[in-house]
Coordinates of C-alpha atoms in Angstrom, one line a residue:
Chain A
M247 CA -83.8 -100.9 46.1
N248 CA -83.0 -100.9 42.4
E249 CA -80.3 -103.6 41.9
Q250 CA -78.9 -101.8 38.9
V251 CA -78.4 -98.7 41.0
L252 CA -76.7 -100.6 43.7
S253 CA -74.4 -102.3 41.2
R254 CA -73.5 -98.9 39.6
V255 CA -73.0 -97.2 43.0
R256 CA -70.7 -100.1 44.1
E257 CA -68.7 -99.7 40.9
I258 CA -68.3 -95.9 41.4
A259 CA -67.4 -96.4 45.1
S260 CA -64.9 -99.1 44.3
D261 CA -63.3 -96.8 41.6
V262 CA -63.1 -93.8 43.9
L263 CA -62.0 -95.6 47.0
Q264 CA -59.7 -97.9 45.1
A265 CA -61.0 -100.8 47.2
D266 CA -63.4 -103.7 46.9
V267 CA -66.7 -102.6 48.5
T268 CA -69.9 -104.3 49.7
P269 CA -73.2 -102.6 50.5
E270 CA -72.1 -102.6 54.2
S271 CA -68.8 -100.9 53.4
S272 CA -68.4 -97.6 55.3
P273 CA -65.6 -95.2 56.3
E274 CA -65.0 -97.5 59.3
T275 CA -64.3 -100.5 57.2
I276 CA -62.5 -99.0 54.2
E277 CA -59.1 -97.6 55.0
S278 CA -59.0 -95.1 52.2
W279 CA -62.5 -93.6 52.9
D280 CA -61.6 -90.3 54.6
S281 CA -63.3 -86.9 54.3
V282 CA -61.6 -86.1 51.0
Q283 CA -62.6 -89.5 49.4
H284 CA -66.1 -89.1 50.8
L285 CA -66.3 -85.8 48.9
N286 CA -65.0 -87.5 45.8
L287 CA -67.5 -90.3 46.1
V288 CA -70.5 -87.9 46.7
L289 CA -69.4 -85.7 43.7
A290 CA -68.9 -88.7 41.5
L291 CA -72.5 -89.9 42.3
E292 CA -73.9 -86.4 41.8
E293 CA -72.2 -86.2 38.5
E294 CA -73.4 -89.7 37.5
Y295 CA -77.0 -89.1 38.4
G296 CA -77.3 -85.3 37.7
F297 CA -78.6 -84.2 41.1
E298 CA -77.1 -82.8 44.4
F299 CA -77.6 -84.4 47.7
L300 CA -79.4 -82.3 50.3
P301 CA -77.5 -81.6 53.5
E302 CA -79.7 -83.9 55.7
E303 CA -79.4 -86.7 53.1
M304 CA -75.6 -86.6 53.3
D305 CA -75.9 -87.4 57.0
Q306 CA -77.9 -90.6 56.3
A307 CA -75.5 -91.9 53.7
K308 CA -72.8 -93.6 55.7
T309 CA -72.5 -96.9 53.8
V310 CA -72.3 -97.8 50.2
G311 CA -75.8 -99.5 50.5
S312 CA -77.3 -96.4 52.1
L313 CA -75.9 -94.2 49.3
A314 CA -77.4 -96.6 46.8
R315 CA -80.8 -96.4 48.6
L316 CA -80.6 -92.7 48.6
V317 CA -79.8 -92.5 44.9
S318 CA -82.7 -94.9 44.2
A319 CA -85.1 -92.8 46.2
K320 CA -84.0 -89.5 44.6
R321 CA -84.3 -91.0 41.1
G322 CA -87.8 -92.3 41.9
A323 CA -88.8 -88.9 43.4
Chain B
M210 CA -81.9 -86.9 65.4
S211 CA -80.1 -85.7 62.3
L212 CA -77.1 -83.4 62.4
Q213 CA -77.9 -79.7 62.2
I214 CA -75.6 -76.7 61.7
L215 CA -76.5 -73.9 64.0
P216 CA -75.1 -70.6 65.2
Y217 CA -72.8 -71.1 68.2
A218 CA -74.7 -70.1 71.3
E219 CA -73.3 -69.7 74.9
E220 CA -75.0 -72.9 76.1
A221 CA -73.0 -75.0 73.7
V222 CA -69.7 -74.2 75.3
P223 CA -69.5 -77.4 77.4
A224 CA -70.3 -79.5 74.3
V225 CA -67.5 -77.6 72.4
R226 CA -65.1 -78.4 75.2
E227 CA -66.0 -82.1 75.0
F228 CA -65.6 -82.0 71.2
N229 CA -62.1 -80.4 71.6
Q230 CA -61.2 -83.1 74.1
R231 CA -62.3 -85.9 71.8
L232 CA -60.1 -84.4 69.0
L233 CA -57.1 -84.3 71.3
A234 CA -57.8 -87.8 72.6
G235 CA -58.1 -89.0 69.1
G236 CA -54.6 -87.7 68.2
A237 CA -55.4 -84.4 66.5
V238 CA -52.7 -81.8 66.7
A239 CA -53.1 -79.4 69.6
D240 CA -53.9 -76.3 67.6
L241 CA -56.9 -78.0 66.0
Q242 CA -59.3 -76.7 68.7
F243 CA -62.5 -74.8 68.2
P244 CA -63.0 -71.7 70.3
E245 CA -64.5 -72.4 73.7
T246 CA -66.5 -69.2 73.5
P247 CA -69.0 -68.0 70.9
H248 CA -67.3 -64.6 71.1
P249 CA -63.6 -65.2 70.5
G250 CA -63.1 -61.5 69.7
W251 CA -60.0 -61.9 67.4
M252 CA -61.5 -60.0 64.6
P253 CA -64.6 -58.1 63.6
G254 CA -67.4 -59.7 61.5
M255 CA -67.0 -63.2 62.8
E256 CA -69.9 -65.7 62.9
L257 CA -69.4 -69.1 64.4
F258 CA -71.4 -72.2 63.6
L259 CA -71.5 -75.7 65.1
A260 CA -72.5 -79.1 63.7
V261 CA -74.7 -80.5 66.4
E262 CA -76.1 -84.1 66.7
D263 CA -78.2 -85.0 69.7
S264 CA -76.7 -82.1 71.7
M265 CA -73.2 -83.3 70.9
V266 CA -70.9 -81.0 68.9
R267 CA -69.4 -82.9 65.9
G268 CA -67.8 -79.9 64.1
G269 CA -67.7 -76.2 63.6
Y270 CA -66.5 -73.4 61.4
I271 CA -66.2 -69.7 61.4
L272 CA -67.3 -67.2 58.7
R273 CA -65.6 -63.8 58.9
R274 CA -67.5 -61.4 56.8
Q275 CA -65.5 -58.7 55.1
M276 CA -65.9 -56.1 52.3
F277 CA -63.7 -56.5 49.3
S278 CA -62.8 -54.3 46.4
V279 CA -63.1 -56.5 43.3
G280 CA -62.3 -54.9 40.0
G281 CA -62.9 -51.6 41.6
A282 CA -66.4 -52.5 42.8
T283 CA -67.2 -53.1 46.5
L284 CA -68.8 -56.4 47.5
G285 CA -69.2 -58.6 50.5
A286 CA -67.4 -61.9 51.0
A287 CA -66.4 -64.2 53.9
H288 CA -63.4 -66.0 55.1
Y289 CA -64.1 -69.7 55.6
R290 CA -61.9 -70.4 58.6
L291 CA -61.1 -73.1 61.1
P292 CA -63.5 -75.8 59.7
L293 CA -63.1 -78.6 62.2
S294 CA -64.8 -82.0 62.0
E295 CA -64.9 -85.0 64.2
G296 CA -64.1 -86.8 61.0
I297 CA -60.4 -86.0 61.8
V298 CA -60.5 -88.7 64.5
N299 CA -63.7 -90.6 63.8
R300 CA -64.4 -91.8 60.3
S301 CA -68.1 -92.0 61.0
Y302 CA -68.0 -88.2 60.4
A303 CA -66.1 -88.3 57.2
H304 CA -69.1 -86.7 55.5
L305 CA -69.1 -83.6 57.7
G306 CA -66.3 -81.7 55.9
L307 CA -68.4 -81.5 52.7
R308 CA -71.6 -80.8 54.7
M309 CA -69.9 -77.8 56.4
V310 CA -68.5 -76.3 53.2
R311 CA -71.8 -76.5 51.5
D312 CA -73.5 -75.0 54.5
A313 CA -71.1 -72.1 54.5
L314 CA -71.6 -71.6 50.8
S315 CA -75.4 -71.5 51.4
R316 CA -74.8 -68.6 53.8
E317 CA -72.3 -66.8 51.7
P318 CA -71.5 -67.9 48.1
R319 CA -68.4 -65.7 47.9
L320 CA -66.0 -67.5 50.2
Y321 CA -62.3 -67.7 50.5
A322 CA -59.9 -69.8 52.5
L323 CA -56.3 -68.9 53.3
G324 CA -53.3 -70.7 54.7
M325 CA -54.5 -74.3 55.2
G326 CA -51.0 -75.7 55.7
G327 CA -50.1 -77.0 52.3
W328 CA -51.5 -78.8 49.2
D329 CA -51.6 -82.2 50.8
K330 CA -54.0 -81.2 53.6
P331 CA -57.6 -82.3 53.5
L332 CA -59.2 -78.9 53.2
P333 CA -57.3 -77.7 50.1
R334 CA -57.8 -81.1 48.5
M335 CA -61.5 -80.8 49.2
L336 CA -61.8 -77.2 47.9
K337 CA -59.8 -78.0 44.8
R338 CA -62.2 -80.9 44.0
L339 CA -65.1 -78.6 44.5
G340 CA -63.8 -76.4 41.8
W341 CA -62.4 -73.5 43.9
T342 CA -59.7 -71.4 42.4
M343 CA -56.5 -72.2 44.2
C344 CA -53.0 -70.8 44.3
A345 CA -50.0 -70.5 46.7
V346 CA -49.2 -67.1 48.1
P347 CA -45.4 -66.7 47.4
F348 CA -43.1 -66.7 50.4
H349 CA -40.1 -64.3 50.4
F350 CA -37.3 -64.0 52.8
K351 CA -34.2 -61.9 53.3
V352 CA -31.3 -63.0 55.6
V353 CA -29.9 -60.1 57.6
H354 CA -27.6 -62.0 60.0
P355 CA -26.2 -65.0 58.3
F356 CA -24.6 -66.4 61.4
R357 CA -27.8 -66.6 63.4
F358 CA -29.8 -67.7 60.3
L359 CA -27.4 -70.6 59.7
R360 CA -27.5 -71.6 63.3
H361 CA -31.3 -71.5 63.7
I362 CA -33.0 -72.2 60.4
R363 CA -34.6 -75.5 61.2
P364 CA -36.0 -76.6 57.7
L365 CA -32.3 -76.5 56.5
R366 CA -30.8 -78.2 59.6
T367 CA -32.4 -81.6 58.8
S368 CA -29.4 -84.0 59.1
P369 CA -26.2 -84.1 61.1
L370 CA -24.2 -83.5 58.0
R371 CA -26.2 -80.5 57.0
R372 CA -26.1 -79.1 60.6
A373 CA -22.3 -79.5 60.6
A374 CA -22.0 -77.8 57.2
L375 CA -24.2 -74.9 58.3
D376 CA -22.3 -74.6 61.6
A377 CA -19.0 -74.6 59.9
A378 CA -20.2 -71.8 57.5
A379 CA -21.4 -69.8 60.5
F380 CA -18.4 -70.2 62.9
T381 CA -15.7 -69.7 60.3
G382 CA -16.9 -66.2 59.7
A383 CA -17.7 -67.2 56.2
G384 CA -21.4 -67.0 56.8
W385 CA -22.1 -64.5 54.1
L386 CA -20.1 -66.5 51.6
G387 CA -21.8 -69.7 52.8
M388 CA -25.1 -68.1 52.2
K389 CA -24.1 -67.1 48.7
A390 CA -22.9 -70.7 48.1
L391 CA -26.2 -72.0 49.2
G392 CA -28.0 -69.5 47.0
L393 CA -29.8 -67.8 50.0
V394 CA -28.7 -64.3 49.3
T395 CA -28.9 -62.2 46.1
P396 CA -26.2 -59.9 45.0
C397 CA -28.2 -56.7 45.7
A398 CA -29.1 -57.8 49.2
R399 CA -26.7 -55.2 50.8
R400 CA -27.4 -52.4 48.4
L401 CA -30.8 -51.1 49.4
L402 CA -31.4 -47.6 48.3
P403 CA -32.5 -45.5 51.3
C404 CA -36.1 -44.6 51.4
P405 CA -37.7 -42.0 53.7
F406 CA -40.3 -43.2 56.1
D407 CA -42.0 -42.5 59.4
L408 CA -43.8 -44.5 62.0
A409 CA -47.5 -43.8 62.4
P410 CA -49.4 -44.4 65.7
G411 CA -52.5 -45.4 63.8
F412 CA -54.1 -45.3 60.4
A413 CA -56.8 -42.7 60.6
P414 CA -57.3 -40.7 58.4
W415 CA -54.4 -40.7 56.1
A416 CA -54.7 -44.3 55.1
D417 CA -58.1 -43.6 53.5
E418 CA -56.4 -41.7 50.8
V419 CA -54.0 -44.5 50.2
W420 CA -56.9 -46.9 50.0
E421 CA -58.8 -44.9 47.5
R422 CA -55.8 -44.3 45.3
S423 CA -54.6 -48.0 45.4
R424 CA -57.8 -50.1 45.1
P425 CA -58.3 -49.6 41.4
A426 CA -54.9 -51.1 40.7
Y427 CA -55.8 -54.5 42.2
A428 CA -58.2 -57.1 40.8
L429 CA -59.2 -58.2 44.3
L430 CA -58.3 -57.0 47.7
A431 CA -59.9 -56.9 51.2
Q432 CA -61.0 -53.5 52.5
R433 CA -58.0 -51.7 53.9
D434 CA -59.4 -48.3 54.7
A435 CA -58.4 -46.6 58.0
A436 CA -61.3 -47.9 60.0
A437 CA -60.7 -51.5 58.9
L438 CA -56.9 -51.2 59.5
D439 CA -57.3 -49.8 63.0
Q440 CA -59.5 -52.8 63.9
L441 CA -57.0 -55.2 62.4
Y442 CA -54.0 -53.5 63.9
P443 CA -55.3 -51.7 67.0
P444 CA -53.3 -48.6 68.0
S445 CA -53.3 -50.0 71.5
D446 CA -51.3 -53.0 70.4
P447 CA -47.5 -52.1 70.6
R448 CA -46.5 -55.1 68.5
F449 CA -47.6 -53.5 65.2
L450 CA -45.2 -51.1 63.5
R451 CA -47.0 -48.9 61.0
V452 CA -44.5 -47.7 58.4
R453 CA -45.6 -44.8 56.2
A454 CA -43.5 -44.2 53.1
T455 CA -43.9 -42.7 49.6
G456 CA -47.2 -43.7 48.3
G457 CA -48.4 -46.1 51.0
W458 CA -47.7 -48.1 54.1
A459 CA -46.7 -51.4 55.6
V460 CA -47.5 -53.1 58.9
L461 CA -44.5 -54.9 60.4
L462 CA -43.8 -57.3 63.3
D463 CA -40.5 -57.7 65.0
T464 CA -40.7 -61.0 66.9
Q465 CA -38.1 -62.8 69.1
M466 CA -38.8 -66.4 68.3
Q467 CA -38.3 -69.1 71.0
D468 CA -37.8 -72.7 69.9
H469 CA -39.9 -72.0 66.8
K470 CA -40.5 -75.0 64.6
Q471 CA -39.0 -73.2 61.6
F472 CA -37.1 -70.2 62.9
G473 CA -35.6 -71.6 66.1
D474 CA -34.5 -68.7 68.3
M475 CA -34.1 -66.1 65.6
R476 CA -35.5 -62.6 65.7
V477 CA -37.8 -62.5 62.8
G478 CA -39.1 -59.3 61.1
T479 CA -42.3 -59.7 59.1
I480 CA -43.8 -57.5 56.5
V481 CA -47.3 -58.5 57.5
D482 CA -49.4 -56.2 55.4
C483 CA -48.9 -53.3 53.0
L484 CA -50.8 -51.1 50.5
A485 CA -49.8 -48.7 47.8
P486 CA -50.2 -48.6 44.1
P487 CA -48.0 -51.3 42.7
S488 CA -45.7 -48.7 41.2
S489 CA -44.8 -47.6 44.8
A490 CA -44.3 -51.1 46.2
G491 CA -40.5 -50.9 45.9
A492 CA -40.4 -47.8 48.1
I493 CA -42.6 -49.4 50.7
V494 CA -40.6 -52.6 50.8
R495 CA -37.3 -50.8 51.0
A496 CA -38.6 -48.6 53.9
A497 CA -40.0 -51.6 55.7
A498 CA -36.8 -53.7 55.3
S499 CA -34.6 -50.8 56.3
L500 CA -36.5 -50.3 59.6
L501 CA -36.4 -54.0 60.4
E502 CA -32.7 -54.2 59.7
Q503 CA -32.1 -51.1 61.9
R504 CA -34.0 -52.8 64.7
G505 CA -31.7 -55.8 64.5
V506 CA -33.8 -58.7 63.1
D507 CA -32.0 -61.8 61.8
L508 CA -34.4 -62.6 59.0
I509 CA -37.2 -60.7 57.2
V510 CA -40.2 -62.7 55.8
S511 CA -43.2 -61.8 53.8
N512 CA -46.0 -63.6 51.8
Q513 CA -47.3 -61.5 48.9
L514 CA -49.4 -62.7 46.0
H515 CA -49.5 -59.6 43.8
T516 CA -46.7 -59.8 41.2
G517 CA -45.9 -56.1 41.8
W518 CA -45.1 -56.7 45.5
S519 CA -43.4 -59.9 44.8
R520 CA -41.1 -58.2 42.3
A521 CA -40.5 -55.4 44.7
L522 CA -39.3 -57.9 47.3
L523 CA -37.0 -59.7 44.9
E524 CA -35.5 -56.4 43.7
S525 CA -34.9 -55.5 47.4
G526 CA -32.7 -58.5 48.1
F527 CA -35.4 -61.0 49.1
R528 CA -35.5 -64.5 47.8
G529 CA -38.6 -66.5 46.9
S530 CA -39.2 -70.0 48.4
A531 CA -41.8 -72.7 48.3
S532 CA -45.0 -71.6 50.1
N533 CA -47.6 -73.6 51.9
Y534 CA -49.8 -70.5 52.4
L535 CA -52.6 -71.2 50.0
L536 CA -55.5 -69.1 48.7
A537 CA -58.8 -70.7 47.7
L538 CA -61.7 -68.7 46.1
S539 CA -65.1 -70.3 45.8
P540 CA -66.5 -70.4 42.3
A541 CA -68.8 -67.4 42.9
F542 CA -66.0 -65.3 44.4
A543 CA -63.7 -66.2 41.5
Q544 CA -66.4 -65.4 39.0
A545 CA -66.9 -62.0 40.7
A546 CA -63.2 -61.4 40.1
G547 CA -63.9 -62.0 36.4
G548 CA -61.4 -64.7 36.0
A549 CA -58.5 -62.4 36.7
N550 CA -55.0 -63.8 37.2
P551 CA -54.4 -64.4 41.0
G552 CA -51.1 -62.5 40.5
Q553 CA -53.3 -59.4 40.3
F554 CA -54.9 -60.1 43.7
H555 CA -53.5 -58.3 46.7
I556 CA -53.3 -61.0 49.4
N557 CA -50.8 -61.3 52.2
R558 CA -50.5 -62.2 55.9
G559 CA -52.9 -59.4 56.8
D560 CA -55.7 -61.4 55.2
G561 CA -57.5 -64.3 56.6
D562 CA -56.6 -65.0 60.2
G563 CA -54.3 -62.0 60.3
P564 CA -50.8 -62.3 61.8
I565 CA -51.8 -64.6 64.6
H566 CA -49.0 -67.1 64.0
L567 CA -46.2 -64.5 63.6

């Protein structure tokens, strides 16, 4: 995975969720990560990178790390 | 296996039951339950969808397809209703709310949501963030029997001191003065001009003429021709009172509440739905309020978005209050409405779920 992407995704997630995050952070580990904040995070990433996640991609992205991997893959596609 | 959103089929009923049980066990409020039948039959045009993962149901939503008159043109749209996600009780499914909204938009770009319980709830927050056009549908009320209102109105009876003050106002016979002191009645509340009306057993066919004459006056309204109205308010259902007055009609409910979370044991009259050109709104409101007062209700309530109907209510002695009955239009639906001011939309309790909570 592109380390620059991971770093930027962590920054965005930290900003949206108002919490310190690691690649393993998920809705189960971050108190503020509810459905509305998940939406805010997805939209912030889509705005940052200029694409929209496909429905099946959204199901896979359940941690900050998996979101970063997804972003990397979509940017490389 | 990844999660899929599929039409609700009969064989999924046991999995829906399990989903509902998980929501309850996880602490969700009791009315957050998905229908345990793919054919709930409340209203025409409903399509039910389930979010399914490895044969487990993780969420669901309903689309109710309807025809609308938008700027005088007829087009299809759908009510996005009862979106329920396991994310309510299990954060592993926090992503599902967004997934379901986007799935619904892919099936019908012109969507609306209505009600939603208030601005602080997840759905309106989500829709607002997604760029939907949002507004509150104003709530209006008129107190008919101050004594019973003061004794039963729960949102005002929130502390021992307030309860004592309200009871004193009620029992001293100064109820009406107390209401005025609290600003809950307007000076014209007792001076309604009489307005002739009759009660109709059904809508067909006279309501078609009202529909055709009224629709150009509204920037957006759901189809309210006779056929649509007789489906919404079936002639076989004795609860619905169909008032016909100069220029239009109103549908009323007269409900004896029992231990209601807001109305206690009051008898509540509701102006559920109505239609007329805005210039006739005053006559319809007066006729509706007169009938409900004659029947002996304690309080009359109505949610109306259009400024003409809102004004008619205020001029007939109703008072406005904060509303948690929200309207949200998807970007495509708002665009179809040409960016019109929501105050020109005709939306009330007859829209969305219909009068199921009244």
